[in-house]
PDB file of C-alpha atoms in Angstrom:
ATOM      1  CA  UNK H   1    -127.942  -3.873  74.790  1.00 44.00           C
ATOM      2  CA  UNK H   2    -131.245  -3.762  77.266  1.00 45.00           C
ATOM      3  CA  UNK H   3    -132.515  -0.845  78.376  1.00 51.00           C
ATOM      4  CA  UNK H   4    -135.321  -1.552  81.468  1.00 57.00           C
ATOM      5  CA  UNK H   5    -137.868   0.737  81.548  1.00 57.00           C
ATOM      6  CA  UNK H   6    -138.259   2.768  85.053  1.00 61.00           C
ATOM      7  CA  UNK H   7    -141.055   5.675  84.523  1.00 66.00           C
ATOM      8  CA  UNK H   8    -144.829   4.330  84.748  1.00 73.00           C
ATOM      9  CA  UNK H   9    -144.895   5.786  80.864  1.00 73.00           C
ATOM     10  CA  UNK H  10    -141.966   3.740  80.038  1.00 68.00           C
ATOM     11  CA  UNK H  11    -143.272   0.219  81.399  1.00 75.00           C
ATOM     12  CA  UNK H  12    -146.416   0.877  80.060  1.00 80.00           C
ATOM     13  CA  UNK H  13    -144.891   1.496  76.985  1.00 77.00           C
ATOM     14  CA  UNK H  14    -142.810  -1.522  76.840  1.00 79.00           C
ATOM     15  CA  UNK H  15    -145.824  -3.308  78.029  1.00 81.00           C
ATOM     16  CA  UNK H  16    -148.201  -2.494  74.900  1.00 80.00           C
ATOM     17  CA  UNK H  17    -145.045  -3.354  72.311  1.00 82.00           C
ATOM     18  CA  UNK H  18    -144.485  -6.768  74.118  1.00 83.00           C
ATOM     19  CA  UNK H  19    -147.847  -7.527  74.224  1.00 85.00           C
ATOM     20  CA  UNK H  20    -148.476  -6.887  70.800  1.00 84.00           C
ATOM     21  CA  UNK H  21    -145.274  -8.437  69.295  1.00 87.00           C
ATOM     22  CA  UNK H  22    -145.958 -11.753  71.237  1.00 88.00           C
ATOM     23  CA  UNK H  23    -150.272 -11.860  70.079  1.00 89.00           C
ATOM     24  CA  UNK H  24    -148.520 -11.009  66.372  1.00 89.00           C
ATOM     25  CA  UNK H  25    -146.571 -13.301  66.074  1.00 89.00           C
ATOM     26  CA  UNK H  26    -148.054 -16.558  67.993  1.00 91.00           C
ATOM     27  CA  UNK H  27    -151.763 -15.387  65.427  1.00 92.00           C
ATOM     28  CA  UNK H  28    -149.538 -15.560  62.560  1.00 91.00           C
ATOM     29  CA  UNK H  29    -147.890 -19.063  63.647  1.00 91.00           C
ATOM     30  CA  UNK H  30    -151.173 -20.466  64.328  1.00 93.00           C
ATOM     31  CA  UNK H  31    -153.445 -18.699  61.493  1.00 92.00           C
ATOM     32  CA  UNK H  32    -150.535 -20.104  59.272  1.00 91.00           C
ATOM     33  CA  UNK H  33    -150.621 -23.344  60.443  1.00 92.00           C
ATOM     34  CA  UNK H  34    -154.363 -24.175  60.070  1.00 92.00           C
ATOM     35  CA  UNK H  35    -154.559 -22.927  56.646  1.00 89.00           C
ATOM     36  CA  UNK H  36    -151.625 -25.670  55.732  1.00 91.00           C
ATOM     37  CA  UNK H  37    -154.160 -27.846  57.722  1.00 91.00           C
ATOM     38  CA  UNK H  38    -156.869 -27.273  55.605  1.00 89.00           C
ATOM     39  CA  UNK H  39    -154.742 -27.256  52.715  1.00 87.00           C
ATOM     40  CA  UNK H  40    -153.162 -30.512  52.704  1.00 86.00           C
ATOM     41  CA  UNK H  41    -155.010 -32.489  54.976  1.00 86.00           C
ATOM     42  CA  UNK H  42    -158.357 -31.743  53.880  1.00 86.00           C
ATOM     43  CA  UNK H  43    -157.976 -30.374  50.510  1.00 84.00           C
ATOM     44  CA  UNK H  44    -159.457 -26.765  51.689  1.00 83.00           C
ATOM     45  CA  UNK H  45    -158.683 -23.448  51.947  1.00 85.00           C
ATOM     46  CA  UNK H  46    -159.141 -20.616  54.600  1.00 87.00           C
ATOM     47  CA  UNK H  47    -160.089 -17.931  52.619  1.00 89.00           C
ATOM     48  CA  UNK H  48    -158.765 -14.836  54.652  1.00 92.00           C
ATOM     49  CA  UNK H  49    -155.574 -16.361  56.087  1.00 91.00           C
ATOM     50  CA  UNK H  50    -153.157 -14.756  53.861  1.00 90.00           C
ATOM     51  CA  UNK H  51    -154.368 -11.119  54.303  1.00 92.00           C
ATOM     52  CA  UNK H  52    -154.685 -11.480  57.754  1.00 93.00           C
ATOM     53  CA  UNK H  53    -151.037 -12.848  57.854  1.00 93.00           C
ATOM     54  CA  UNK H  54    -150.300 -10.025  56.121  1.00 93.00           C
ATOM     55  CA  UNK H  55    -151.673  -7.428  58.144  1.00 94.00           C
ATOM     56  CA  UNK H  56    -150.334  -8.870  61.781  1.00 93.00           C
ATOM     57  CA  UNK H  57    -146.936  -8.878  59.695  1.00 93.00           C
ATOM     58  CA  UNK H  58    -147.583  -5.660  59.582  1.00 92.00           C
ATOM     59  CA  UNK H  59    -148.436  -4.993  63.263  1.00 92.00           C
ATOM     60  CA  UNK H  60    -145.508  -6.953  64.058  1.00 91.00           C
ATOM     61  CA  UNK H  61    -142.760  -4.922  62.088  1.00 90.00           C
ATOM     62  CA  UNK H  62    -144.043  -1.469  63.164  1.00 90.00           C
ATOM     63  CA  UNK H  63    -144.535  -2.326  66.598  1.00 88.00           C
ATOM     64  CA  UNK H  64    -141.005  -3.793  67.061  1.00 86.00           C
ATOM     65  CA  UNK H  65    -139.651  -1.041  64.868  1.00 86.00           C
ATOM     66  CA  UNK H  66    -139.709   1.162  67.921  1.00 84.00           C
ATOM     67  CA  UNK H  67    -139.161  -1.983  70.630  1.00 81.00           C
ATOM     68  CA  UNK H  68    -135.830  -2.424  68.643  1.00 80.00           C
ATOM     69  CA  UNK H  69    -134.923   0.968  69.593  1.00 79.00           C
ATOM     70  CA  UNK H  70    -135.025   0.122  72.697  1.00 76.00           C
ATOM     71  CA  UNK H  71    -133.337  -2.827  73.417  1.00 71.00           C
ATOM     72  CA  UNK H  72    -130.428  -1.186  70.691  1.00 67.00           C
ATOM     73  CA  UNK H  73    -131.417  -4.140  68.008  1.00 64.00           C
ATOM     74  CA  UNK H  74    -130.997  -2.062  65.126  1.00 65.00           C
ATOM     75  CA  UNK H  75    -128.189  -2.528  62.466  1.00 61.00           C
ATOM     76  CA  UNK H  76    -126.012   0.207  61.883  1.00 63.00           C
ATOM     77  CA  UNK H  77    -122.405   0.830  61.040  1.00 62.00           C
ATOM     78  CA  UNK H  78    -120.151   2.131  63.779  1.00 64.00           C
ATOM     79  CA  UNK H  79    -116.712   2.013  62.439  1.00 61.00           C
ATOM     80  CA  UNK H  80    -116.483   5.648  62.518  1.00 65.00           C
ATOM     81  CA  UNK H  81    -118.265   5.715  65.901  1.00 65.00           C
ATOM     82  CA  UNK H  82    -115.289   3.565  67.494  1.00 67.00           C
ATOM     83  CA  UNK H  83    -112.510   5.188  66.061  1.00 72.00           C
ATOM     84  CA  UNK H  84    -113.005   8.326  67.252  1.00 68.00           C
ATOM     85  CA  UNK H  85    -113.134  10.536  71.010  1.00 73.00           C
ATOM     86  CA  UNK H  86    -115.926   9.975  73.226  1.00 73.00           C
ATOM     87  CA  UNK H  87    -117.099  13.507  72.865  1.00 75.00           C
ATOM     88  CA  UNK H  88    -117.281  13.179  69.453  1.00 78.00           C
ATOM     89  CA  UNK H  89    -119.130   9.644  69.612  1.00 75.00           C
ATOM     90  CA  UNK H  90    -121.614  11.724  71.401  1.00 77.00           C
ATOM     91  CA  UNK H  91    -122.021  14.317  69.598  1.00 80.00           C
ATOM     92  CA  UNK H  92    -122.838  12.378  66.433  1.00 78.00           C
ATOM     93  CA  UNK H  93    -124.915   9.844  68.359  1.00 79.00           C
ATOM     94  CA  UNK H  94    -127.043  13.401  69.338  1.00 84.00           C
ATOM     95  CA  UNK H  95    -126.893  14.347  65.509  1.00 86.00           C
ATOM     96  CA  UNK H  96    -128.458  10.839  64.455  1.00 84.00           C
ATOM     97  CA  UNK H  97    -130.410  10.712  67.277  1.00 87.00           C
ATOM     98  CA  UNK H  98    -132.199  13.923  65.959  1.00 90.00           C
ATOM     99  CA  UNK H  99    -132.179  12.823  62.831  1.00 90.00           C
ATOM    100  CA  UNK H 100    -134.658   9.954  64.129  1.00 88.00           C
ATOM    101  CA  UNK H 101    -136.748  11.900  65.391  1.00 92.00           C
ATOM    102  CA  UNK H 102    -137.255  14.398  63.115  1.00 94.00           C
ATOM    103  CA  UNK H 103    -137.758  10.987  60.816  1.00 93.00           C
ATOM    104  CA  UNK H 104    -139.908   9.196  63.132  1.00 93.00           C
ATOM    105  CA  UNK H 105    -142.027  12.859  63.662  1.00 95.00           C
ATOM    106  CA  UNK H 106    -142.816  13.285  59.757  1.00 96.00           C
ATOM    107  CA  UNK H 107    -143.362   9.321  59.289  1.00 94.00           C
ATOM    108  CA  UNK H 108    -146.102   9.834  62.397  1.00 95.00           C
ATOM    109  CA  UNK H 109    -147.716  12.887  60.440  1.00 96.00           C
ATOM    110  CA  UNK H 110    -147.989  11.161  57.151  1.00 95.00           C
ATOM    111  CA  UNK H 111    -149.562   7.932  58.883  1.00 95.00           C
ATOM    112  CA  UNK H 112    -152.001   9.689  60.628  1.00 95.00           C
ATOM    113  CA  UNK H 113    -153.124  11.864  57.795  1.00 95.00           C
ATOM    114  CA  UNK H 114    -153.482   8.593  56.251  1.00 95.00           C
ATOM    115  CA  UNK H 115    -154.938   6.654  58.866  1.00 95.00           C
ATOM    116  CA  UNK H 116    -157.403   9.382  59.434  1.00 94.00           C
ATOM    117  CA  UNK H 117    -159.269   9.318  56.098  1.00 93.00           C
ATOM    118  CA  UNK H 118    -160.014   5.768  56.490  1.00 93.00           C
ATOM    119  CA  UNK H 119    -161.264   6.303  60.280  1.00 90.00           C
ATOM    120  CA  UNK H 120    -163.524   9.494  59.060  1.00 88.00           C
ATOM    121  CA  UNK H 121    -164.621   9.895  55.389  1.00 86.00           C
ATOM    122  CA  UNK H 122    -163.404   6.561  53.963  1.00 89.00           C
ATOM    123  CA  UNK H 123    -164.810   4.418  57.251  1.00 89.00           C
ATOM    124  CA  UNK H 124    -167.102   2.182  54.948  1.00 90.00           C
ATOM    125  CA  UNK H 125    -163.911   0.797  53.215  1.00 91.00           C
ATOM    126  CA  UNK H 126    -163.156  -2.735  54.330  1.00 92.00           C
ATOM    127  CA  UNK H 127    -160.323  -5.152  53.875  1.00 93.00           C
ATOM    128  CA  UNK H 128    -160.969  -7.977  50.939  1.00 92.00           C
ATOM    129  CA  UNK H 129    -161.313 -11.016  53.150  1.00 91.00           C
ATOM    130  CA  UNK H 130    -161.053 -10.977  56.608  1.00 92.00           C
ATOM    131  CA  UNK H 131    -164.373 -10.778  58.283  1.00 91.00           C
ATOM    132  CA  UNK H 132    -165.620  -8.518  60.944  1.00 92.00           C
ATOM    133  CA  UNK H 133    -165.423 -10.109  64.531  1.00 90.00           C
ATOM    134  CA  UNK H 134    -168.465  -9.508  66.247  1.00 89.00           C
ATOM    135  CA  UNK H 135    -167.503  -7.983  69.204  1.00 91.00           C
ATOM    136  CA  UNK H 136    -166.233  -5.357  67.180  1.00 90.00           C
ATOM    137  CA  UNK H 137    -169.186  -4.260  65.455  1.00 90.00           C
ATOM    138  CA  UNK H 138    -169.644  -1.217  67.185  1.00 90.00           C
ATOM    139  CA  UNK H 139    -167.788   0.623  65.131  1.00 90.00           C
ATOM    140  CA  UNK H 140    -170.315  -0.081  63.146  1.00 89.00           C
ATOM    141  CA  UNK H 141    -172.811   2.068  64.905  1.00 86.00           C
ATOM    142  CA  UNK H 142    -170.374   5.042  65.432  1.00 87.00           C
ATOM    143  CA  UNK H 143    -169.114   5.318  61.882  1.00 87.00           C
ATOM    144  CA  UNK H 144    -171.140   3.493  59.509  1.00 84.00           C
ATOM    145  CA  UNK H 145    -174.763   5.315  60.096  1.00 83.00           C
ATOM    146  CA  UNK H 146    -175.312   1.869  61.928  1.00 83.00           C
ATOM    147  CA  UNK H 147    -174.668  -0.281  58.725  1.00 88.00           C
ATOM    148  CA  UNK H 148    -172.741  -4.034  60.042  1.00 90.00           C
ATOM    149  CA  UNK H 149    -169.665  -4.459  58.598  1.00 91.00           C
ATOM    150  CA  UNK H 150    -169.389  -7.760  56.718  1.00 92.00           C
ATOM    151  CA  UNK H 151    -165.438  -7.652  56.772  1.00 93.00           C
ATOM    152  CA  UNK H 152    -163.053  -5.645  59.080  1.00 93.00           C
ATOM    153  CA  UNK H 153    -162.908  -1.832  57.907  1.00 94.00           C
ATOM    154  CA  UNK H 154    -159.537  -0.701  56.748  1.00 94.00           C
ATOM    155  CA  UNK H 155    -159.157   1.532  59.380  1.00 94.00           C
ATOM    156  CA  UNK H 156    -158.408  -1.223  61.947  1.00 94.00           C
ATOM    157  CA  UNK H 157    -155.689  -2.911  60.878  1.00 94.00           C
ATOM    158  CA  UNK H 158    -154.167   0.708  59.635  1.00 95.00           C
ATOM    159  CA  UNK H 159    -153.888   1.812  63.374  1.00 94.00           C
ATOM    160  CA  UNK H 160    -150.872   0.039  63.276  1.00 92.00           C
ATOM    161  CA  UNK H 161    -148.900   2.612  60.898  1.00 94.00           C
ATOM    162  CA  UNK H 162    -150.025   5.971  63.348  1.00 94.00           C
ATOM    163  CA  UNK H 163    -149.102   3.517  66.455  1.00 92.00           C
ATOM    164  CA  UNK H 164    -145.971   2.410  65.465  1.00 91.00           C
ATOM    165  CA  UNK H 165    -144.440   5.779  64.415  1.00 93.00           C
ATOM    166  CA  UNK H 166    -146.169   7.288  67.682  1.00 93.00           C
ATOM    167  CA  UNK H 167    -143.810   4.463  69.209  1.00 90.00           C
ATOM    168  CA  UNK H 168    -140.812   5.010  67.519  1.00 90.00           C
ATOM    169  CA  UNK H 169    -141.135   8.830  68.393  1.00 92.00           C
ATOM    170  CA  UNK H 170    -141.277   8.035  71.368  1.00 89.00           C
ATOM    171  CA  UNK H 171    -138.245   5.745  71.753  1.00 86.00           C
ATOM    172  CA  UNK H 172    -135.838   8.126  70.001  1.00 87.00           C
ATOM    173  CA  UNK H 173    -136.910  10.713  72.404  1.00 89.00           C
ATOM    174  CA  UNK H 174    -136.025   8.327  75.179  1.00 85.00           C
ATOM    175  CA  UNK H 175    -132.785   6.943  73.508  1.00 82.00           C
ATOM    176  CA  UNK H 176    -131.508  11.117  73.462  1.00 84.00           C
ATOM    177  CA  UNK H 177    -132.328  11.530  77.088  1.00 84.00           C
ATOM    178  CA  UNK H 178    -130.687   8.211  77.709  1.00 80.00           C
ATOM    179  CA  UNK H 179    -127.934   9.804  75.796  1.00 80.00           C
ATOM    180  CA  UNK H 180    -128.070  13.182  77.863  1.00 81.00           C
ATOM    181  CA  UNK H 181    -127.921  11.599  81.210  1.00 79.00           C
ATOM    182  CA  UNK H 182    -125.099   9.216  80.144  1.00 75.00           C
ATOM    183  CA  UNK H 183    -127.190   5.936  80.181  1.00 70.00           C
ATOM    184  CA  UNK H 184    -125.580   5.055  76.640  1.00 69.00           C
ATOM    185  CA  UNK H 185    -123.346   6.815  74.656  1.00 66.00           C
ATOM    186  CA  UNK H 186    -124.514   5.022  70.882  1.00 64.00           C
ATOM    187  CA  UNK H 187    -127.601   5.026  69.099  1.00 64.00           C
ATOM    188  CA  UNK H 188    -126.667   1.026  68.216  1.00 62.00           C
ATOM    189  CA  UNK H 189    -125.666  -1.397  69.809  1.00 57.00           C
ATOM    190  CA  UNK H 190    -121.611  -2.444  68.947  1.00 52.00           C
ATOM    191  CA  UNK H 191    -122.994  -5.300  66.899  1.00 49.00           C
ATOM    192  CA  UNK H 192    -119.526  -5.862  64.734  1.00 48.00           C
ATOM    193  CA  UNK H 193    -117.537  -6.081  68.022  1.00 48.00           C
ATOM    194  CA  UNK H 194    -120.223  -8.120  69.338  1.00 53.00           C
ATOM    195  CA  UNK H 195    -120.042 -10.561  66.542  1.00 55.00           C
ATOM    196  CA  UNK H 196    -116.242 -10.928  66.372  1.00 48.00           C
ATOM    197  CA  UNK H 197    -116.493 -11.926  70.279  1.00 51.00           C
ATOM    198  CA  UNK H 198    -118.922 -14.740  69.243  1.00 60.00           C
ATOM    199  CA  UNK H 199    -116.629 -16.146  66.607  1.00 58.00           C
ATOM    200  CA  UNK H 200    -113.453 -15.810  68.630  1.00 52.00           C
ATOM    201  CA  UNK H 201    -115.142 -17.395  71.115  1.00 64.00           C
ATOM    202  CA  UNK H 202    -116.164 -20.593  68.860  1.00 67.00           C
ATOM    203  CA  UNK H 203    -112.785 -20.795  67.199  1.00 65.00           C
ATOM    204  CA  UNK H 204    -110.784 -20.967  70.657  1.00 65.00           C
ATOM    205  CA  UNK H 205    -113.723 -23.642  71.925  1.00 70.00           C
ATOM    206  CA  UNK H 206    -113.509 -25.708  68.997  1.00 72.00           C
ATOM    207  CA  UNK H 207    -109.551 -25.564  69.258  1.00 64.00           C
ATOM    208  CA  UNK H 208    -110.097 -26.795  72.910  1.00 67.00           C
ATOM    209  CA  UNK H 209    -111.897 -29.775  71.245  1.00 69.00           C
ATOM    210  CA  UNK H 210    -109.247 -30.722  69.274  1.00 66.00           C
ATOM    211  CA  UNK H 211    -106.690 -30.413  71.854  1.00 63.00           C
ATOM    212  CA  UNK H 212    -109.050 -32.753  73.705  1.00 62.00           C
ATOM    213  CA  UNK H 213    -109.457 -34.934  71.152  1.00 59.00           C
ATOM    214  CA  UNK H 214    -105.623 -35.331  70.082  1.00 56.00           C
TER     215      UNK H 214
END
């Protein structure tokens, strides 16, 4: 289930998630790959590979959290869902919906209470390995009396846990007016029916190839 965006806010939105999934996730592939490089070809090791790894891992599962939302790629049981009136599917889907944002509202809170004490009183804190990029040194000069950084401050890669609940808050709130102006009447996507299509649709095609093949 797709869900194109059609406000400016809502294509800018999707815009920033895509954009960061796809620089996540092609940095991890290739930061991955030249450390198994160094490794076994010439018997070295790149010293902040894994935590940087780590950290656009990070990036990658908060950010999508909330593009998963969108596009209705979540899990989630809907045997009850299916079995029951369409007034009552959406009334439920409006009780979870609030539920995720009431979840997605105190998850935002917490991360930015968190975040915050690394951007203000804790700003001299950095990361073990990963070094400082250069072009990012003036953070230096706004929050660490002028001091370089040798590696990246914690506060950086930490953005992504206030941005990705910011996100997420933001796609529940546009999943329940999706909801409200009948866009969708789920949460979730139908993935069980979805999946029983699939294989029904295998089993008659492979049937087919027998009845070919005899």
């Amino acid at each position: 289930m797709s869900y194109q965006p059609k406000s400016a806010l809502g294509r800018a939105v999707n815009q920033v998630e895509e954009t960061f999934i796809a620089i996540a996730l092609g940095l991890m592939t290739l930061v991955a790959f030249a450390n198994v490089v160094a490794r076994y070809v010439f018997n070295d090791n790149i010293l902040w590979a894994l935590e940087t790894t780590v950290y656009l891992f990070a990036w990658l599962v908060l950010i999508g959290t909330s593009y998963c939302v969108k596009v209705g790629a979540h899990l989630g049981v809907d045997v009850l869902l299916n079995i029951v009136s369409k007034p009552v599917r959406r009334t439920l889907s409006f009780l979870a919906i609030i539920a995720c944002v009431a979840f997605a509202a105190l998850l935002l809170k917490g991360s930015w209470d968190y975040w915050w004490l690394f951007a203000n009183k804790r700003s001299f804190l950095e990361v073990n390995d990963v070094p400082m990029p250069g072009f990012l040194q003036f953070f230096s000069v706004w929050l660490n009396e002028g001091e370089a950084y040798e590696k990246m401050p914690r506060f950086i890669p930490y953005f992504a846990l206030p941005l990705g609940m910011a996100l997420l808050l933001f796609r529940s709130l546009q999943a329940g007016w999706e909801l409200m102006k009948g866009e969708r009447d789920m949460l979730i996507a139908s993935h069980e029916a979805e999946d029983m299509t699939e294989e029904l649709s295998a089993e008659l095609a492979e049937d087919e190839k027998k009845a070919g093949g005899n």
